Coordinates of C-alpha atoms in Angstrom, one line a residue:
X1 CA -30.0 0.1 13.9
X2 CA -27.5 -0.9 11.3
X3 CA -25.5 -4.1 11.6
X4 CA -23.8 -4.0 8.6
X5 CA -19.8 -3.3 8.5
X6 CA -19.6 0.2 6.7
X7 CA -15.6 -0.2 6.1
X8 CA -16.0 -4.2 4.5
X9 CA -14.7 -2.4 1.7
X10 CA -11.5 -2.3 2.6
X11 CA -8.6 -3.2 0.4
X12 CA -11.1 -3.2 -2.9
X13 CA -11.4 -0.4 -5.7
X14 CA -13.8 1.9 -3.7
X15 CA -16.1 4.3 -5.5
X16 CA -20.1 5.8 -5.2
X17 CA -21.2 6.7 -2.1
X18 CA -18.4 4.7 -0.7
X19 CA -15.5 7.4 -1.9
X20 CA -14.7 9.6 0.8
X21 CA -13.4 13.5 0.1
X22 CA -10.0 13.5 -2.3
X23 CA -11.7 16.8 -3.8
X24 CA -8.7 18.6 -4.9
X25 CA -7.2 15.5 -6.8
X26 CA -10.6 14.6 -8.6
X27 CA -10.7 18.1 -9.9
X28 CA -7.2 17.8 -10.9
X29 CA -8.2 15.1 -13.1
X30 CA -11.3 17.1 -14.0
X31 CA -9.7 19.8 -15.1
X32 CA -6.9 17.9 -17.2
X33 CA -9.3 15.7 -19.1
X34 CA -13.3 16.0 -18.7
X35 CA -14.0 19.9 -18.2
X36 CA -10.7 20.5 -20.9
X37 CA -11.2 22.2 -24.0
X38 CA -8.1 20.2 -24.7
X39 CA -8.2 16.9 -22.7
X40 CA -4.5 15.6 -22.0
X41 CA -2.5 12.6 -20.0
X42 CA -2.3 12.5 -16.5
X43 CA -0.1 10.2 -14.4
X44 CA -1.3 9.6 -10.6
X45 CA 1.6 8.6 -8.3
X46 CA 1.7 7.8 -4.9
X47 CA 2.1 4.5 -2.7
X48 CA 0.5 1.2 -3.0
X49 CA -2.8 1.5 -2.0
X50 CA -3.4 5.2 -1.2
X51 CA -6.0 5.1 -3.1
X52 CA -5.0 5.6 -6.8
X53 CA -7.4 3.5 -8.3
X54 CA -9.9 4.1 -6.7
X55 CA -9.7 8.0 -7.7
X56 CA -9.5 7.2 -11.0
X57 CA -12.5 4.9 -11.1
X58 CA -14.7 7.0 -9.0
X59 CA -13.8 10.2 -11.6
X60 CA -13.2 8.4 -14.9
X61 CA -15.1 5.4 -14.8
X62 CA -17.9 5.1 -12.4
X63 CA -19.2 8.5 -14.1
X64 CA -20.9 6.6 -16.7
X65 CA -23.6 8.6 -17.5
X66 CA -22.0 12.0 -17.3
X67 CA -19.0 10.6 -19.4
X68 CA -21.3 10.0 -22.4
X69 CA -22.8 12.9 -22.5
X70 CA -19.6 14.5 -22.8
X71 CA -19.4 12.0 -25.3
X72 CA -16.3 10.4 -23.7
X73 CA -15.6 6.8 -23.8
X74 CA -13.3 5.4 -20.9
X75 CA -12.1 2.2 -20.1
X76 CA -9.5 0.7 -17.8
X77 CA -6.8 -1.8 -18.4
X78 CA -5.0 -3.6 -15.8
X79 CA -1.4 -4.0 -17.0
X80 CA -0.5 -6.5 -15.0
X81 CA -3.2 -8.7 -16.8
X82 CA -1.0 -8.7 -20.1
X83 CA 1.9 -10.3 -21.8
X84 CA 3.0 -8.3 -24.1
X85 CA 2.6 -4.8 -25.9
X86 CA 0.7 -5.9 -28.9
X87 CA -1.7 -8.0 -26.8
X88 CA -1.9 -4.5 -24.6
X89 CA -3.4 -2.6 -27.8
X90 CA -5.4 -5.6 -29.0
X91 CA -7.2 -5.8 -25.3
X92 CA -7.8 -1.3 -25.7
X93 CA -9.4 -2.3 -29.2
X94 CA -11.8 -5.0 -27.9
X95 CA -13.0 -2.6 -25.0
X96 CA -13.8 0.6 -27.2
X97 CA -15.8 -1.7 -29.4
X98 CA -17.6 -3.3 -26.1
X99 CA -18.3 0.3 -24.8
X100 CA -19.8 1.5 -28.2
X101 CA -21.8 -2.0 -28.7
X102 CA -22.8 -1.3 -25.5
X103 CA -24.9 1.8 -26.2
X104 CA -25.9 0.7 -29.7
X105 CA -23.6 3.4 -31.2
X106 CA -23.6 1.8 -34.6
X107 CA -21.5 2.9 -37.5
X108 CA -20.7 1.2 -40.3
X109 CA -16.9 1.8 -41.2
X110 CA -16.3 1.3 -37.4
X111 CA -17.7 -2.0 -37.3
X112 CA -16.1 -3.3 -40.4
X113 CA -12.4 -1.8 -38.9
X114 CA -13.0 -3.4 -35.0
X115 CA -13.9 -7.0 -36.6
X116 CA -10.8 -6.9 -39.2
X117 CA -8.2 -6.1 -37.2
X118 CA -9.3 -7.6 -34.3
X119 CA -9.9 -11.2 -36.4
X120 CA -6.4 -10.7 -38.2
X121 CA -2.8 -11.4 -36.4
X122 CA -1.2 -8.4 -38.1
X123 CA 2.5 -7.6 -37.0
X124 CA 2.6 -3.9 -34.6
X125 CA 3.0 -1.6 -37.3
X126 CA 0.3 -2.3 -39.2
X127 CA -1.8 -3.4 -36.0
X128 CA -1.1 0.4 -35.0
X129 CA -2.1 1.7 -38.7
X130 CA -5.5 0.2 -38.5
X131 CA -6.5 1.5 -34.7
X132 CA -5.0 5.0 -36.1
X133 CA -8.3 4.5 -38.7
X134 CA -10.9 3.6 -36.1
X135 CA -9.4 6.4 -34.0
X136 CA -9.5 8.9 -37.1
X137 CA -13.1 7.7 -37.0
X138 CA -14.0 8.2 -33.4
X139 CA -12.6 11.8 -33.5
X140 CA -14.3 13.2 -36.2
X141 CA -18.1 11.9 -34.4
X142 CA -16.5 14.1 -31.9
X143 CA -15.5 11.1 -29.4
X144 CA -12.8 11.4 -26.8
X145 CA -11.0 7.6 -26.1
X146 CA -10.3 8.0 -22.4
X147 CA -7.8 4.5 -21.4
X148 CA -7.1 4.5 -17.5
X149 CA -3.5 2.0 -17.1
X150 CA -4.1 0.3 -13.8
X151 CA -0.3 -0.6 -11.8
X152 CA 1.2 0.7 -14.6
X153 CA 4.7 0.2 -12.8
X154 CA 4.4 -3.3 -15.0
X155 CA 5.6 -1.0 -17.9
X156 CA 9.1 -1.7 -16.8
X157 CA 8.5 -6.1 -17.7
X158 CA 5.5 -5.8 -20.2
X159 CA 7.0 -3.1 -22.6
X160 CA 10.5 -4.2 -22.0
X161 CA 11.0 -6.1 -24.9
X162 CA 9.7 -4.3 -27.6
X163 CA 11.5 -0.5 -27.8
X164 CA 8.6 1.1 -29.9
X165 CA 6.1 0.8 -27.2
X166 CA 6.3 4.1 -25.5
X167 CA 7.1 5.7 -28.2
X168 CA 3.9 4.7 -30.2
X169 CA 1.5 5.3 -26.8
X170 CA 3.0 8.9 -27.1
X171 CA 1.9 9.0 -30.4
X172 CA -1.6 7.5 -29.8
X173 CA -1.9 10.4 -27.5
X174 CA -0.1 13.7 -28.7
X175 CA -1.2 13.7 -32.6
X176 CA -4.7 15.2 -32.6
X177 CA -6.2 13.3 -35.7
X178 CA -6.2 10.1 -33.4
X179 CA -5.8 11.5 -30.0
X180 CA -6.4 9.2 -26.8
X181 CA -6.1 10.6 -23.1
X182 CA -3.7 7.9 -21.4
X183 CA -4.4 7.6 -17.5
X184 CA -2.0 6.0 -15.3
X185 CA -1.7 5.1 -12.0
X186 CA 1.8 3.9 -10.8
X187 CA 3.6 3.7 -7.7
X188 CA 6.9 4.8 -9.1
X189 CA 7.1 8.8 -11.4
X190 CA 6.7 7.6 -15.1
X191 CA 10.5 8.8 -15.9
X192 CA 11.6 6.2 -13.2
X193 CA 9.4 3.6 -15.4
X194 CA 11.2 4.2 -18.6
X195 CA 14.3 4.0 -16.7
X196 CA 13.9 0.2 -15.7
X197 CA 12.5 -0.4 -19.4
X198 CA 15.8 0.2 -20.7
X199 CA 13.1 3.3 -22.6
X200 CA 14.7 6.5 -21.2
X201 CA 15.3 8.3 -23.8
X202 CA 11.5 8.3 -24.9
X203 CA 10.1 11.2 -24.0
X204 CA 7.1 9.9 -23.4
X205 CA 6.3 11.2 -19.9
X206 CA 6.7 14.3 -20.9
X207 CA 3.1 14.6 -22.3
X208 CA 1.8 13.7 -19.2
X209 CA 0.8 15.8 -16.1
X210 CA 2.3 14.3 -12.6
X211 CA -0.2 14.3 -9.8
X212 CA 1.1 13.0 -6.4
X213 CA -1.6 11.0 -4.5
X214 CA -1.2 11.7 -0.9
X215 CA -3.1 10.4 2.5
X216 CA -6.4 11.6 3.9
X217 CA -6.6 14.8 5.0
X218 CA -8.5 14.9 8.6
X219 CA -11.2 16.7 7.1
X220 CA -11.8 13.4 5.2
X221 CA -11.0 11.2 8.3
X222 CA -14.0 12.7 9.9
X223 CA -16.1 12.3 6.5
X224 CA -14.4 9.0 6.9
X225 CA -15.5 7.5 10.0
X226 CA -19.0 9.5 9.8
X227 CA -20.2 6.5 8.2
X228 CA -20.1 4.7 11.1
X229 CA -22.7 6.9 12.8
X230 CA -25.9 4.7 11.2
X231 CA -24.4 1.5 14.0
X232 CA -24.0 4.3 17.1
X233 CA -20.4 4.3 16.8
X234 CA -19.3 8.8 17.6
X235 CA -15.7 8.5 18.1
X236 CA -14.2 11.1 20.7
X237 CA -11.9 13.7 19.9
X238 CA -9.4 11.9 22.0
X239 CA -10.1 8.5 19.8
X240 CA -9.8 10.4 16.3
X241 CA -6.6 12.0 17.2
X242 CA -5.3 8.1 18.5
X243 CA -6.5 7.4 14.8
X244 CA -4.7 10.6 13.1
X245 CA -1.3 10.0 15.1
X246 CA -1.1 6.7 14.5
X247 CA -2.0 6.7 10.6
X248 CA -1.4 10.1 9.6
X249 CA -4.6 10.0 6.9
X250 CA -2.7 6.2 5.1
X251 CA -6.3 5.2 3.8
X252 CA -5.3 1.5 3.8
X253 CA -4.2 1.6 7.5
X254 CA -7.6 4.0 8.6
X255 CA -9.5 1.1 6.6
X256 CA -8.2 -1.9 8.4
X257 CA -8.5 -0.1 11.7
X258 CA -12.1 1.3 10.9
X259 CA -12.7 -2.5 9.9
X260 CA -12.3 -3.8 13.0
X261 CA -12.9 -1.4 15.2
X262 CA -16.2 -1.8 14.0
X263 CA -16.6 -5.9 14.1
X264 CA -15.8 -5.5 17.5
X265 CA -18.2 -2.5 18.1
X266 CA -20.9 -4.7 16.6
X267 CA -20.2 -8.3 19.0
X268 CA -19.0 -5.9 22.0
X269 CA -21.0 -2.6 21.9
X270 CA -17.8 -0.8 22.9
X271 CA -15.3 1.4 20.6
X272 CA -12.1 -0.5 21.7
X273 CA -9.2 0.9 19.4
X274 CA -6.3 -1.0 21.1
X275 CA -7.9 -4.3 20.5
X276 CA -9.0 -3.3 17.1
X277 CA -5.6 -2.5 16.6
X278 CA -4.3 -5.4 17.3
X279 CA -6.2 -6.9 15.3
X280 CA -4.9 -4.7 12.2
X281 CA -1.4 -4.6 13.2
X282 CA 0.1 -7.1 11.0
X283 CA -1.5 -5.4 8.1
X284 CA 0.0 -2.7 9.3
X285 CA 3.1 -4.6 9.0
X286 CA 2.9 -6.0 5.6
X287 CA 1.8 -2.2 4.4
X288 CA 4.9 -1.2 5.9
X289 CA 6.9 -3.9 4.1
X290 CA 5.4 -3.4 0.8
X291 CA 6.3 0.7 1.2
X292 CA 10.1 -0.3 1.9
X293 CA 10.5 -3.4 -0.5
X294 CA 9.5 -0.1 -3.3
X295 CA 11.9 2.1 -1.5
X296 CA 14.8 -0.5 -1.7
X297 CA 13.8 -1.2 -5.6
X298 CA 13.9 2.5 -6.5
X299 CA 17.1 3.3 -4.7
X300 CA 18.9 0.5 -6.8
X301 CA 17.5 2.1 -10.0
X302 CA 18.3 5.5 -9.3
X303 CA 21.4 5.3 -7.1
X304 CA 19.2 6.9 -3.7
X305 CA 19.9 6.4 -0.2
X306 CA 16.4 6.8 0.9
X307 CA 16.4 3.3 2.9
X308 CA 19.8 4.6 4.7
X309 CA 17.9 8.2 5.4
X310 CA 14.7 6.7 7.0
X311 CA 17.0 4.7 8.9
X312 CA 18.8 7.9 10.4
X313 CA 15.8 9.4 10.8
X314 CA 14.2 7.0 12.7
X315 CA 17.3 6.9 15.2
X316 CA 17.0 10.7 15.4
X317 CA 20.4 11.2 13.5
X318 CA 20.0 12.3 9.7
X319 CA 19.2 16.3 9.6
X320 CA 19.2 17.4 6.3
X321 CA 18.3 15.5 3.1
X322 CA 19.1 15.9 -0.5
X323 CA 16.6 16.8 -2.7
X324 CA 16.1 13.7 -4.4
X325 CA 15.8 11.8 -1.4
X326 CA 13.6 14.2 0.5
X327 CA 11.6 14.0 -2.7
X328 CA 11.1 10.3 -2.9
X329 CA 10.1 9.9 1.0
X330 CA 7.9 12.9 0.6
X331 CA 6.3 11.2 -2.2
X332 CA 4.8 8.0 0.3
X333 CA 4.2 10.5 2.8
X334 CA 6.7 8.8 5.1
X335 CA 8.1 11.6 7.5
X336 CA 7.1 15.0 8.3
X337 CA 9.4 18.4 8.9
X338 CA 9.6 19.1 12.4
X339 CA 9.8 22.9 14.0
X340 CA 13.3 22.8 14.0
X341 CA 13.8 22.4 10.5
X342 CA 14.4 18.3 10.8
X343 CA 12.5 15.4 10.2
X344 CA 10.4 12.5 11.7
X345 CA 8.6 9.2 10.6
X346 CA 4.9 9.6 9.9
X347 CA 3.9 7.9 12.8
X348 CA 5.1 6.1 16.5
X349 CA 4.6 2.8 15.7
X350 CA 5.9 3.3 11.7
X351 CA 9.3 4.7 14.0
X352 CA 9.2 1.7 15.7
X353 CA 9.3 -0.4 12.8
X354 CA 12.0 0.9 11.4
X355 CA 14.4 0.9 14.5
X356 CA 13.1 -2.6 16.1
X357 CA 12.0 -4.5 12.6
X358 CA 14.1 -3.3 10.3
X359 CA 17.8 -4.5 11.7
X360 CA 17.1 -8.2 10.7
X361 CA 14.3 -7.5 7.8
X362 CA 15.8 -4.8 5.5
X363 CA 19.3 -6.5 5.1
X364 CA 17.2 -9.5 4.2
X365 CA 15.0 -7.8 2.1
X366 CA 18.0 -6.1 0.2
X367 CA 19.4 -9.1 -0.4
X368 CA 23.3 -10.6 0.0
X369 CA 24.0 -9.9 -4.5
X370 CA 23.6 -6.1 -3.2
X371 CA 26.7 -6.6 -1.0
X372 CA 27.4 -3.0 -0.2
X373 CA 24.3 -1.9 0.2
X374 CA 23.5 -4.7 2.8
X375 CA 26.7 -3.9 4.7
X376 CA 25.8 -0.3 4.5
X377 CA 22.5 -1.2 6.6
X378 CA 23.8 -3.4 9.3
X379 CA 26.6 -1.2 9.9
X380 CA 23.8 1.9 10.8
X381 CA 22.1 -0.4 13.2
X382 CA 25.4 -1.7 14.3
X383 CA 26.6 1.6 15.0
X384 CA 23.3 3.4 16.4
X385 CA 22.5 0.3 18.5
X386 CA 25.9 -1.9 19.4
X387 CA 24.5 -5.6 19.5
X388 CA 21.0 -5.4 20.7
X389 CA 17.9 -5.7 19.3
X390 CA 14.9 -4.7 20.6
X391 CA 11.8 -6.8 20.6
X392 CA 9.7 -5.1 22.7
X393 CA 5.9 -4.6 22.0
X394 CA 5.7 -1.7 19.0
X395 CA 3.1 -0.4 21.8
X396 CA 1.3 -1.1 24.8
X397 CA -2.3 0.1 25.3
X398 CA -0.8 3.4 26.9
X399 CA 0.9 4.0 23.9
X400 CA -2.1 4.2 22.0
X401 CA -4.0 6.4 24.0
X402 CA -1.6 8.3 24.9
X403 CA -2.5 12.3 25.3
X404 CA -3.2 14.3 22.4
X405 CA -6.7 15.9 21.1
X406 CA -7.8 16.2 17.6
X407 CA -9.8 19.7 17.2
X408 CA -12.0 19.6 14.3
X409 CA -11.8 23.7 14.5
X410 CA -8.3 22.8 13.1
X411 CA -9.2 20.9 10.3
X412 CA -7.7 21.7 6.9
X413 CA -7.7 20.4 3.4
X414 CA -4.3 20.1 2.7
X415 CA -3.6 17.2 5.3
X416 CA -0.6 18.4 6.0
X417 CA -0.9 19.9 9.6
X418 CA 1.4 17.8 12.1
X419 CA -0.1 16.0 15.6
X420 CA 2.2 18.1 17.9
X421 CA 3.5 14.9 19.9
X422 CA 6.7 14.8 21.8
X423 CA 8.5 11.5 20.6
X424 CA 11.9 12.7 21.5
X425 CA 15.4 11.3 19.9
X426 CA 15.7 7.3 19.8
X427 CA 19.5 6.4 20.9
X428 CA 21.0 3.5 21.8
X429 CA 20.2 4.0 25.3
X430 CA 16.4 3.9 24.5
X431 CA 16.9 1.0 22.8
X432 CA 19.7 -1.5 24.9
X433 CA 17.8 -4.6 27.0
X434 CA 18.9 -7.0 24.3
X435 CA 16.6 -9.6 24.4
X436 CA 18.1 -12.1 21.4
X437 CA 20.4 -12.4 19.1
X438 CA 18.9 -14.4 15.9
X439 CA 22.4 -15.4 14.7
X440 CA 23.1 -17.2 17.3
X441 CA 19.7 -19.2 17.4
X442 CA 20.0 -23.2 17.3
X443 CA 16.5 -24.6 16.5
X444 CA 15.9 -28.0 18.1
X445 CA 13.2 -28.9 15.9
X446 CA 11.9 -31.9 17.6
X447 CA 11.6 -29.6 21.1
X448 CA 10.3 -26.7 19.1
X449 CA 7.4 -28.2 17.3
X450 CA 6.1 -30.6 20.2
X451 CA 5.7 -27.4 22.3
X452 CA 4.2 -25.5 19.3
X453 CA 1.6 -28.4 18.9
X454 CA 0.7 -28.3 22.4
X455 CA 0.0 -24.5 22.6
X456 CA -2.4 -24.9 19.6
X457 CA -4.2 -27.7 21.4
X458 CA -4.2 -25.7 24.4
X459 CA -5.6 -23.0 22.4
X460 CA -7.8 -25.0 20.6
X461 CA -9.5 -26.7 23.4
X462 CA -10.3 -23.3 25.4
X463 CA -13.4 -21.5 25.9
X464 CA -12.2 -18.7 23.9
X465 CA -14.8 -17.3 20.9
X466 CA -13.6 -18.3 17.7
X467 CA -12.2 -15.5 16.4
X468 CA -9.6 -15.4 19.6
X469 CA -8.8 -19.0 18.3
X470 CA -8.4 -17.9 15.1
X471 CA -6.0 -14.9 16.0
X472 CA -3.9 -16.3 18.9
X473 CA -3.7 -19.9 16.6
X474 CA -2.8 -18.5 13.4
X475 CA 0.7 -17.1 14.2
X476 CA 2.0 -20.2 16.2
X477 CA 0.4 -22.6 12.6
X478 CA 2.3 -19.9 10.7
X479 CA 5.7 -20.4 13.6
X480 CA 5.0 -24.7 13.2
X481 CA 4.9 -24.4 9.2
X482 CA 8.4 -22.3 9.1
X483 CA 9.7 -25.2 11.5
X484 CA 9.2 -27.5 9.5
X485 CA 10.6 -26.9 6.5
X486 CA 14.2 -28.0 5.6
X487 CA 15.4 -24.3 6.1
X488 CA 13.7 -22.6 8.6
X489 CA 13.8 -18.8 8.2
X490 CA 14.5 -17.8 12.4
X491 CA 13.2 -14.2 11.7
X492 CA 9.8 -15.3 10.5
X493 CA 9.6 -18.1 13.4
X494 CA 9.9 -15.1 16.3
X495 CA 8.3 -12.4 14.3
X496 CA 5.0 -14.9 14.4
X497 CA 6.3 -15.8 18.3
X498 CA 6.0 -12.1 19.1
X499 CA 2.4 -11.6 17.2
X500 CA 1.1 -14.5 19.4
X501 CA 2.7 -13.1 22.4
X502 CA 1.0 -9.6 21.7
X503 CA -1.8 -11.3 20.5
X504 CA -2.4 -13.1 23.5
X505 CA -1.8 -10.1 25.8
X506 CA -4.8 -8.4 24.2
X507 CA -7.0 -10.3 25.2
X508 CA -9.1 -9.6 28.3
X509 CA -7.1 -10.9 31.1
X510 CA -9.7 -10.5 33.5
X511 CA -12.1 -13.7 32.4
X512 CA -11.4 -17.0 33.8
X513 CA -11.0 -18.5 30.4
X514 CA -7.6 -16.0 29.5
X515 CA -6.2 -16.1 32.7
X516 CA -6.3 -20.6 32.6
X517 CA -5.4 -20.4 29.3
X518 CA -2.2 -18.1 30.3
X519 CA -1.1 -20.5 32.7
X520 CA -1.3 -23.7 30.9
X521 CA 0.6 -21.5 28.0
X522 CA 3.3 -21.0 30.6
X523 CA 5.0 -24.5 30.5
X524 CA 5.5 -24.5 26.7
X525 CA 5.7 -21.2 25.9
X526 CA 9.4 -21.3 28.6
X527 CA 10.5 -24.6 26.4
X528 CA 10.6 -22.5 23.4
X529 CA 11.6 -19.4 24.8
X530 CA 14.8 -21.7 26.3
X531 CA 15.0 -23.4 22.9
X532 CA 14.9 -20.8 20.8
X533 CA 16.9 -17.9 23.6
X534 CA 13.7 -15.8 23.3
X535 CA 13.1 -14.2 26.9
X536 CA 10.4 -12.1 25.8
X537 CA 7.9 -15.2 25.2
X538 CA 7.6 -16.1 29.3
X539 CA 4.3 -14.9 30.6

């Protein structure tokens, strides 16, 4: 039997046998540039790590063979890798000559044209006049250029400065005596990107085709997770609907699960997704951030009130949405359309988030120079939820296996078929029990970091495997570092209390080692809970 990690991919450009389903977007870009009679631009959109790259890669780049047949050369650039707009169409330059030195494609007049203006530090004009040549060139032996833009949202820094830039990629791509096909991938719609750039009035996207990235359908969660037949790992019905409800087809958040799910499976010879969720949560977390730190930058550019809507949503209070803002939360595949023509957050513990996290992180993520904006937030939560805060677990293992059943009969492409579950409205009754208030914590430092350093000793000198170590130790190392620093951040000091708190709770309670070790934590865990007024960290 296998004892390899199938999903160890995770996080990384995937591609080959690796790539699961997406069949309807890879024939999108298919039909727009390889199987075209008249290959064009395409933009893929969608939210950080859905997969963008990796659909372009696997369709556009991995291809290889296929490609030059077709007698198409592509290459990808990642933006983010360059200063400037010239150095942008200097780096394009160097990698068409690789790729044709690399199959010993030799022509004369091409060779002579890549070394000159490649040698020479000619200003952008004429730079652009000379790669107009070699592309003249590269048409007329019947060659399609094919340049795939990697985070392309860098546009808005990197092409800031000089005004010509879109303008002259439109060019490199709409005149057919030197046509390119441009490929990006970009978490924002290109018209938002020329926005930022201070470039709107280019009409630049407007040769491009916009394709919307979205999650997994469950047709490829079961592809998915089919890989992990070869170790003896056949999830339940039960188990892939857990999966389905609490990711809704996210491939980053399916990954991380999958990840450990199986690294357990392979130590433990069980399938235990509660543990193996715990283990993922925090990357659930930071995904979670990452999705509403966009969300926040894309409302100050265009004026939205998504942040405010997913807010109201997640209390059970916003019913209708404008089209802009339904369009934008659509886009992440962050809420779904209920029967009764309302709305709901992808996913329990994504709800939870919002409502529990998100009264002391968004205003802090929005920032005090957007004054109105940050007012506008605390007042919802003030309003919805009075003065508490709720710092209760996002779940408990209950949660997670909570009744539902994932019927593969069912199964669809589209992906877009709701989990019926019964989540209910979230009031301020749900949420009342407050547990602290973080403006009114006093850190004793002294008190704070003695008990600190004895819990990672105590931690540290128990029987537990090293990875328990590692996961119950990191948080409070993470809690001791914020300590210590001249100005603490409280928020980040409990949100690591809580992980080591749920953290600690997954463990198996029933073996001698976790139930000492939860009794010796007792003593210090009550001095910081009095220190720092956090009653949820007494065992």
């Amino acid at each position: 039997m296998n004892n390899t990690n199938p999903f160890s991919f995770y996080g990384s450009i995937v591609y080959g046998e690796d790539f699961i389903g997406r069949h309807n977007d890879v024939k999108a870009i298919r039909q727009r540039i390889i199987d075209s009679p008249n290959p064009n631009c395409i933009g893929i959109v969608g939210a950080p790590r859905i997969g963008k790259s990796s659909l372009i890669y696997q369709t556009l780049i991995y291809p290889e063979g296929e490609l030059l047949k077709r007698r198409i050369v592509s290459l990808r650039i990642n933006l983010p890798d360059i200063e400037n707009y010239v150095q942008f169409l200097k780096k394009v330059i160097l990698e068409i000559r690789k790729n044709f030195q690399e199959m010993s494609f030799e022509d004369e007049s091409l060779s002579k044209r890549f070394q000159g203006i490649l040698s020479e530090n000619l200003p952008l004009f004429e730079l652009l006049e000379e790669f107009k040549i070699i592309l003249i060139r590269i048409r007329k032996l019947n060659w399609l250029v094919v340049v795939f833009i990697d985070e392309f949202d860098a546009a808005r820094y990197i092409f800031r400065e000089d005004e010509r830039a879109f303008n002259s990629l439109r060019d490199l791509a709409y005149d057919p005596r030197w046509k390119i096909c441009l490929v990006t991938a970009s978490r924002r719609t290109l018209s938002e990107i020329l926005i930022k750039s201070r470039a709107d009035i280019s009409t630049f996207h407007g040769i491009f085709l916009n394709h919307v990235l979205q999650p997994f359908s469950r047709n490829d969660l079961v592809a998915f997770f089919s890989r992990a037949k070869d170790i003896g790992i056949n999830l339940s019905s039960q188990e892939m609907w857990t999966i389905w409800n609490y990711t809704k087809g996210h491939p980053y958040l399916i990954s991380t699960w999958a990840f450990h799910i199986v690294n357990l499976f392979l130590s433990s010879k069980k399938v235990d997704l509660y543990k193996a969720f715990k283990r993922s949560e925090m990357e659930f977390i930071n995904y979670y951030n990452d999705i509403i730190k966009l969300i926040i930058d894309i409302d100050n550019e265009q004026g939205f009130f998504s942040l405010e809507n997913l807010i109201n949503i997640s209390l059970g209070k916003k019913e209708k949405l404008t089209s802009p803002e339904f369009s934008l939360l659509n886009r992440y595949s962050l809420m779904e359309q209920t029967k009764n023509t309302g709305y709901k957050l992808f996913s329990p513990h994504f709800e939870k988030y919002i409502t529990d996290r998100g009264r002391s992180l968004f205003p802090t993520m929005i920032g005090l120079e957007n004054k109105e904006k940050y007012t506008r937030i605390s007042n919802i939560y003030n309003y919805y939820l009075g003065n508490s805060i709720n710092t209760k677990s996002y779940h408990s293992e209950g949660d997670i296996m909570s009744e539902g059943s994932f019927n593969s009969n069912e199964i669809t492409q589209t992906g877009n078929i709701g989990v019926g579950i019964n989540q209910g409205s979230i009031d301020a009754e749900n949420i009342a029990g407050a547990v602290y208030n973080s403006s009114s914590i006093e850190i004793e430092k002294k008190e704070v970091l003695e008990a600190l350093e004895t819990i990672i000793k105590i931690l540290n000198s128990s029987s537990l495997n090293e990875e328990e170590k590692e996961d119950t130790t990191s948080c409070i190392e993470t809690a001791k570092r914020e300590v210590e620093k001249e100005i603490p951040k409280k928020e980040k000091i409990i949100k690591n209390l809580e992980w080591f708190k749920e953290t600690v709770e997954s463990l198996n309670d029933s073996t001698e080692a976790v139930q000492g070790i939860v009794s010796k934590l007792k003593g210090p865990c009550i001095v910081l809970a009095k220190a720092l007024n956090l009653s949820f960290l007494i065992f």
